[in-house]
Coordinates of C-alpha atoms in Angstrom, one line a residue:
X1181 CA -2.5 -9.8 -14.4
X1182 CA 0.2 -7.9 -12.9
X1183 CA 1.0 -4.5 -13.7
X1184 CA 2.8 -2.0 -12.5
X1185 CA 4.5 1.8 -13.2
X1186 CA 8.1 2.5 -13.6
X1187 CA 10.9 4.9 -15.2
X1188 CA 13.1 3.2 -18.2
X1189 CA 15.3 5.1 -20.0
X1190 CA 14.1 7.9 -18.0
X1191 CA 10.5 7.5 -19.0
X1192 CA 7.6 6.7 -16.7
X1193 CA 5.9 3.7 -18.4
X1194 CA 3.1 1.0 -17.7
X1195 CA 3.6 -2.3 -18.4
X1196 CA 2.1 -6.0 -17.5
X1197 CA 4.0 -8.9 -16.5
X1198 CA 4.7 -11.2 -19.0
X1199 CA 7.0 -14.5 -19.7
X1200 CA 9.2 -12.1 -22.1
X1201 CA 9.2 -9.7 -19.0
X1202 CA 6.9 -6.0 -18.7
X1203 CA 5.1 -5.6 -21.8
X1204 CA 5.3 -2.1 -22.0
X1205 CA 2.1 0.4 -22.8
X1206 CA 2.7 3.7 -24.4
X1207 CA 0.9 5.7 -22.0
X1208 CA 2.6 8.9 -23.0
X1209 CA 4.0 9.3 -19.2
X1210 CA 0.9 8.4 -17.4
X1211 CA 1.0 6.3 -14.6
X1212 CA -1.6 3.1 -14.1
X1213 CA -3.4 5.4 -11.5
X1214 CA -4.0 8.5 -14.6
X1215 CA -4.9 5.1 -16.7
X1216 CA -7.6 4.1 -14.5
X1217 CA -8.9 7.7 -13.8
X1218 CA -9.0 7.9 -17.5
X1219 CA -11.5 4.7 -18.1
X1220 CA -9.2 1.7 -18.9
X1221 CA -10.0 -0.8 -17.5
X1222 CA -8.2 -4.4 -16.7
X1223 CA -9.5 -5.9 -20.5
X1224 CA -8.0 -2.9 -22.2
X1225 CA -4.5 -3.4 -20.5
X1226 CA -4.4 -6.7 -21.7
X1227 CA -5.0 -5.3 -25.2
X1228 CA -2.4 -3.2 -25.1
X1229 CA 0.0 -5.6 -23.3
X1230 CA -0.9 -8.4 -26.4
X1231 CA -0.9 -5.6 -29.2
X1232 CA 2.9 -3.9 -27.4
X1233 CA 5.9 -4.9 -29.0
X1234 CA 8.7 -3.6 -26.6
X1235 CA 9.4 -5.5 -23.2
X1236 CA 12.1 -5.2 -20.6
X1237 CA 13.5 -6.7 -17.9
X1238 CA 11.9 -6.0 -14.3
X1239 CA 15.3 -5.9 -13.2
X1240 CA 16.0 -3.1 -15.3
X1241 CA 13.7 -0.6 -14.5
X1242 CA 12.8 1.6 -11.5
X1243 CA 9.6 0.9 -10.0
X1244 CA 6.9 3.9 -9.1
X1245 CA 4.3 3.8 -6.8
X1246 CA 1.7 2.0 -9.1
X1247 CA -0.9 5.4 -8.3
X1248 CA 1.7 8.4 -7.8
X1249 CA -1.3 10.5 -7.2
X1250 CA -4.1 9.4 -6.3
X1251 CA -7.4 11.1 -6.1
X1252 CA -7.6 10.0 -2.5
X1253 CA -5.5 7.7 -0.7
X1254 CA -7.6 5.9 2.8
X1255 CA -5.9 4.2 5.7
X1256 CA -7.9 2.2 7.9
X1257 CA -6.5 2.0 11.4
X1258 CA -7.2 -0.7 14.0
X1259 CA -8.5 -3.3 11.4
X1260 CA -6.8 -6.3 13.1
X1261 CA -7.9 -7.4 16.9
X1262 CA -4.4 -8.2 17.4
X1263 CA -2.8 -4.9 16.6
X1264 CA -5.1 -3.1 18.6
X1265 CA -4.3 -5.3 21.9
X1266 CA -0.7 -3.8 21.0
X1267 CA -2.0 -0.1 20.5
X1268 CA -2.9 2.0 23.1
X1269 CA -6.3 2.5 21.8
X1270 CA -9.9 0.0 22.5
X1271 CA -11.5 -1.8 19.3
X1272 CA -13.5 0.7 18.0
X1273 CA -16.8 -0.5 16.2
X1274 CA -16.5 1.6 13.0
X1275 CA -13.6 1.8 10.7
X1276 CA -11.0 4.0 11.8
X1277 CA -10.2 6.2 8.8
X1278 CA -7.8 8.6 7.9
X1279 CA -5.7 10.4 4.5
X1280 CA -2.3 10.2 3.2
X1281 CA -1.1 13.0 1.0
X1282 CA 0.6 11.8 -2.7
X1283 CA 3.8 13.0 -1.0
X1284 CA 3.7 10.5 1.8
X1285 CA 3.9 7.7 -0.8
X1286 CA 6.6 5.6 -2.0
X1287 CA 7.5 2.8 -4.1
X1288 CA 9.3 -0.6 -4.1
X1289 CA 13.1 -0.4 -4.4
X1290 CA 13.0 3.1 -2.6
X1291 CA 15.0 3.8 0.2
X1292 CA 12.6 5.0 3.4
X1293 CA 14.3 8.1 5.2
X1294 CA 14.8 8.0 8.9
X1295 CA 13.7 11.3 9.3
X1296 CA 15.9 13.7 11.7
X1297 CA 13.1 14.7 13.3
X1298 CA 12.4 11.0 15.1
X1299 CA 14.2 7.7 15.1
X1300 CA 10.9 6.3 15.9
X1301 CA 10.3 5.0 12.3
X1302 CA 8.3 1.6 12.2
X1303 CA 6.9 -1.4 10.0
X1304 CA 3.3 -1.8 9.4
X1305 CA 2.6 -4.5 6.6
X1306 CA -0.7 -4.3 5.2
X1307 CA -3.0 -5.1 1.6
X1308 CA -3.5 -1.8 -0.4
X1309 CA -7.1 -1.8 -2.8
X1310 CA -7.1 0.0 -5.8
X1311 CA -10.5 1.0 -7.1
X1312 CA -11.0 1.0 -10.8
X1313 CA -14.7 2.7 -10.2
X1314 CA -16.3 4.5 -7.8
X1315 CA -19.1 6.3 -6.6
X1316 CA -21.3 7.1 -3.2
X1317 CA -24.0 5.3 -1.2
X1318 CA -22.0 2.3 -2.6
X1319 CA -24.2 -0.9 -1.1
X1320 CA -21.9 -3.6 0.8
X1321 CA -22.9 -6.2 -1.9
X1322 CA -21.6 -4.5 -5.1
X1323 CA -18.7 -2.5 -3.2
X1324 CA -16.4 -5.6 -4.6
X1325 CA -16.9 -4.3 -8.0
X1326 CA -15.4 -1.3 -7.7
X1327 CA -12.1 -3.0 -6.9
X1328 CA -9.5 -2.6 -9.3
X1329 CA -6.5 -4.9 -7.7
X1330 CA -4.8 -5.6 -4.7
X1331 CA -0.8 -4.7 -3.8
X1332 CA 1.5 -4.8 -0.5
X1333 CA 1.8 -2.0 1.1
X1334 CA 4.1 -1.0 3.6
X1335 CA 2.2 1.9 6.1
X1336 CA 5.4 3.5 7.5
X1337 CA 4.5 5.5 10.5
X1338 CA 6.5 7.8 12.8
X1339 CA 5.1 6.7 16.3
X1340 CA 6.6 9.9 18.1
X1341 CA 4.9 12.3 15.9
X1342 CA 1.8 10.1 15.2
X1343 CA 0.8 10.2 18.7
X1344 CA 2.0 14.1 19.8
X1345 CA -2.0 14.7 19.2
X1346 CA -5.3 13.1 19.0
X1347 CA -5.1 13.0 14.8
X1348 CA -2.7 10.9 13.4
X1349 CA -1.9 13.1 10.3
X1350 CA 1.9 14.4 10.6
X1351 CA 3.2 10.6 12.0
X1352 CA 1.8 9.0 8.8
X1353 CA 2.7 11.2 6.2
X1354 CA 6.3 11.7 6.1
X1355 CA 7.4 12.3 3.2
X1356 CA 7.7 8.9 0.8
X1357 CA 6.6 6.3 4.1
X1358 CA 3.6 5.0 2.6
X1359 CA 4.9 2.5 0.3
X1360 CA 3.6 -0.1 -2.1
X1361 CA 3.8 -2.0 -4.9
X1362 CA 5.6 -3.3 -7.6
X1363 CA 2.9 -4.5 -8.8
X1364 CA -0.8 -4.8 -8.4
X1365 CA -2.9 -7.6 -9.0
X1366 CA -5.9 -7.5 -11.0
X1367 CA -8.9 -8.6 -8.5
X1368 CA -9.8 -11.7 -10.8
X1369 CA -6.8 -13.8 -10.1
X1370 CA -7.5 -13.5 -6.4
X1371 CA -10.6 -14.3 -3.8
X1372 CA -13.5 -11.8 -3.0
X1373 CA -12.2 -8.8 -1.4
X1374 CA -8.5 -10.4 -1.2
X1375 CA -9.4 -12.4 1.5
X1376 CA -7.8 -15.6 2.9
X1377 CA -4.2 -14.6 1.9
X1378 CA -1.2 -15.0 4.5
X1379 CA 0.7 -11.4 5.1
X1380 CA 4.2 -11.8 6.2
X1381 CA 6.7 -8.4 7.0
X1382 CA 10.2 -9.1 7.9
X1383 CA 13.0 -6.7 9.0
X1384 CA 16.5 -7.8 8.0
X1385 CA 14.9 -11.5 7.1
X1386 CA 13.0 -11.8 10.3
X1387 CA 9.3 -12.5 10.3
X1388 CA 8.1 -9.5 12.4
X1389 CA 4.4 -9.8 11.2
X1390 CA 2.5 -12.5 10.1
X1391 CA -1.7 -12.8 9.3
X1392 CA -4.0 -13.2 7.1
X1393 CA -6.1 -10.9 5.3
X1394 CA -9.0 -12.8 6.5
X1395 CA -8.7 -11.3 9.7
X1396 CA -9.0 -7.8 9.2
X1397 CA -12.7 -6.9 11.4
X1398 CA -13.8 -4.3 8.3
X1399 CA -12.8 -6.6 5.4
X1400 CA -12.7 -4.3 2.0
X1401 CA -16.2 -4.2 0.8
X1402 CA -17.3 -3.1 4.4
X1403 CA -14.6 -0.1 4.3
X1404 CA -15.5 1.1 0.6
X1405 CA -19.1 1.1 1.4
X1406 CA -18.3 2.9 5.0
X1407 CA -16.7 5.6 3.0
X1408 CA -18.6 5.8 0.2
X1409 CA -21.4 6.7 2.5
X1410 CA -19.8 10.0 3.0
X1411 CA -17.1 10.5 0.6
X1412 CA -17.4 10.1 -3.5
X1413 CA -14.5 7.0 -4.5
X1414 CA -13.5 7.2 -7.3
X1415 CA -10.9 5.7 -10.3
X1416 CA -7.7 5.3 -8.6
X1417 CA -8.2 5.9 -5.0
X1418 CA -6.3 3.6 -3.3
X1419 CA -6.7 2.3 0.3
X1420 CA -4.3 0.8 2.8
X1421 CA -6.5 -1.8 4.4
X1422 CA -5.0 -2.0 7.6
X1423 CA -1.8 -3.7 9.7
X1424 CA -1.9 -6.9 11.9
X1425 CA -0.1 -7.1 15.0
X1426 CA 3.8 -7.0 15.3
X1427 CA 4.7 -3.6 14.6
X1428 CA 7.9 -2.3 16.5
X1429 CA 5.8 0.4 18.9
X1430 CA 3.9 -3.0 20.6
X1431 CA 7.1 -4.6 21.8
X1432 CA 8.6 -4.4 24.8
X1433 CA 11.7 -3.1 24.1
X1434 CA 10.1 -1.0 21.6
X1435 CA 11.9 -1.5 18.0
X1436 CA 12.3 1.0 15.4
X1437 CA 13.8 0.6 12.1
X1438 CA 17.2 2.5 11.4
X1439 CA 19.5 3.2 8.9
X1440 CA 20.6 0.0 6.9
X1441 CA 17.5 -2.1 7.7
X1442 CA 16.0 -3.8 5.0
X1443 CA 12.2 -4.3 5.7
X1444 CA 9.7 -6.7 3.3
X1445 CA 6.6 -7.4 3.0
X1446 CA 4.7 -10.2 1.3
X1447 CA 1.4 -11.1 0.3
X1448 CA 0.3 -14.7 -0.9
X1449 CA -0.6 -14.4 -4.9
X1450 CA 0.3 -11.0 -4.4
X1451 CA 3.9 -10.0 -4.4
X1452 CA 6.9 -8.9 -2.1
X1453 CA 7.6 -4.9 -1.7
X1454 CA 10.8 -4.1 -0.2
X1455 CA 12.6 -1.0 0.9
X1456 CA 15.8 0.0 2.5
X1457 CA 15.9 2.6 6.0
X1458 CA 18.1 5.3 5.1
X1459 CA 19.2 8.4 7.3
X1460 CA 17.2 11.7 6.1
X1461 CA 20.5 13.8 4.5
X1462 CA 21.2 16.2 7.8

């Protein structure tokens, strides 16, 4: 099942993919994040998706971050060998972790903003979890149950500001960078933890990034029951599970996206997100 949050006619919405298009689910404004926080869970979308009696056209519609506000939103860092032979950091041996504000987050369809601040904006493709449970001192073996669904995600990071000090926290939350979406996937229509699935981000139609999601050295159930140890998940948090190698800060010339640039990325059985570069109004 695919589902994912939007505006029509000016109203935010939820609906599920269907052959007739989004069934849409009067959610009186909420979002699929407030839906999960709330208790529903994947079987009572689908009720609501057979019992709806309006769809529209995905082309229609203007697609939200799935979660606009998410209790918590987790990045893991350094999750693929070969980014971190590209980063100026060693392979650490526990997950690197760190937060995104709601503001940082964006959706499909959205135009990025080159901030004035930096033109050091760059790509990092990656699989986003959303939890539909949570909890603390989750085990390793029942972390998978707390998954909700899996979406693409596109980490956008400002290198210049990301590396100014030893935390990361101003270069990865620029205001609508974190994007993802259109839709998430419900976690029965793909493998244990999302695994096995090839990742692909392209900039202006070239392949910039390409892995799997089998790759990644904390998969998701490791990471959920790494943070649960010290943090309380819960409904709707959603994590961004990590980028493979490629990104624009490992090349030599460095590359940055700019103003015009369309960037992509797609995830086997998952979807494609993509976002324009735009120049922040001066």
């Amino acid at each position: 099942m695919k589902i994912a949050s939007f505006l029509l006619d000016g109203q935010r919405h939820v609906g599920v993919l269907t052959e007739r298009g989004l069934a849409v689910i009067d959610t009186g404004g909420a979002d699929l994040g407030a839906l999960l926080r709330r208790g529903l869970d994947a079987a009572g979308l689908r009720q609501r998706a057979a019992a709806s009696q309006r769809f529209a056209d995905p082309a229609d519609v203007t697609f939200l971050p799935p979660a606009a506000e998410p209790p918590k939103v987790i990045c893991v860092g350094l999750n693929y060998a070969d980014h971190t032979k590209e980063s100026p950091y060693e392979q650490p041996d526990y997950p690197t972790l760190f937060l995104r504000a709601a503001t940082s987050l964006g959706a499909h369809g959205a135009a990025v903003e080159r901030p004035r601040a930096s033109e050091t904006l760059d790509w990092e493709g990656e699989m986003v979890v959303v939890l539909g449970k949570g909890g603390r001192h989750i085990p390793k073996d029942k972390a998978l149950d707390c998954v909700f669904g899996y979406a693409p995600g596109n980490e956008i990071s400002v290198r210049e500001y990301q590396f100014k000090s030893p935390q990361w926290t101003v270069g990865k939350n620029f205001d609508g960078t974190g994007t993802w979406g259109p839709y998430v996937v419900t976690a029965d229509e793909l493998p244990p933890g999302g695994k096995g699935l090839q990742l692909q981000t392209r900039l202006n139609g070239e392949v910039v990034q390409s892995a799997n999601t089998g790759d990644m050295l904390f998969d998701v159930a490791t990471v959920i029951a790494t943070v649960s140890e010290a943090i309380t998940l819960q409904a709707g948090d959603t994590i961004f599970s990590g980028t493979p190698a490629g990104v624009g800060f490992g090349r030599t010339p460095k590359r940055f996206m700019k103003h015009g640039d369309v960037v992509e990325v797609e995830i086997e059985r998952i979807g494609l997100l993509r976002n324009t570069i735009r120049d922040e109004q001066r």
